[in-house]
């Protein structure tokens, strides 16, 4: 969400914003390997996915699933 944008629904009592912090490299590797496998042939894609997604777990999962 853009910082200057304030949607009306964000002021409701049932709204709660949760921060999404990037995963550590080891956790990100574990996530990708759980989706693609730990075979040596996926070592290069794992590193590239980690670089592309900057630790965002949702983006990482989507990229890995597309590759699979």
XYZ file of C-alpha atoms in Angstrom:
68
model
C 0.000 0.000 0.000
C 1.279 3.455 -0.810
C 2.023 5.499 2.330
C 0.027 8.518 1.149
C -3.059 6.418 0.364
C -5.617 5.967 3.148
C -8.461 3.590 2.293
C -11.732 4.117 4.155
C -11.823 0.502 5.356
C -8.543 0.947 7.265
C -10.345 3.038 9.879
C -12.775 0.231 10.786
C -12.409 -1.511 14.144
C -11.927 -4.938 12.543
C -8.922 -3.774 10.488
C -5.408 -4.566 11.607
C -2.266 -3.960 9.577
C 0.405 -6.620 9.911
C 3.975 -5.870 8.879
C 5.623 -8.356 6.559
C 9.317 -8.522 7.301
C 11.673 -10.203 4.821
C 12.767 -13.745 5.601
C 16.371 -14.469 6.491
C 18.361 -16.138 3.696
C 18.315 -19.548 5.418
C 14.536 -19.411 5.900
C 14.031 -18.257 2.330
C 16.184 -21.114 1.027
C 14.167 -23.570 3.126
C 10.906 -22.204 1.676
C 12.132 -22.449 -1.912
C 13.569 -25.916 -1.397
C 10.281 -27.077 0.118
C 8.570 -25.968 -3.099
C 11.205 -26.974 -5.680
C 13.186 -29.666 -3.889
C 16.763 -29.658 -2.647
C 18.372 -31.245 -5.707
C 21.628 -29.657 -6.878
C 19.956 -28.688 -10.164
C 17.851 -26.074 -8.359
C 20.727 -24.358 -6.537
C 21.081 -21.632 -9.148
C 17.334 -20.875 -9.321
C 17.160 -20.694 -5.525
C 19.804 -17.968 -5.463
C 18.088 -16.062 -8.255
C 14.679 -16.314 -6.599
C 16.176 -15.036 -3.360
C 17.694 -12.057 -5.189
C 14.498 -11.272 -7.121
C 12.133 -11.443 -4.174
C 14.271 -9.698 -1.540
C 12.980 -12.017 1.169
C 9.264 -11.443 0.633
C 7.743 -14.850 1.457
C 4.589 -14.355 -0.637
C 6.485 -13.239 -3.716
C 9.030 -16.028 -3.189
C 6.314 -18.659 -3.064
C 4.625 -17.303 -6.193
C 7.888 -17.216 -8.197
C 8.860 -20.732 -7.065
C 5.435 -22.127 -7.933
C 5.622 -20.562 -11.399
C 9.002 -22.182 -11.971
C 7.774 -25.551 -10.747
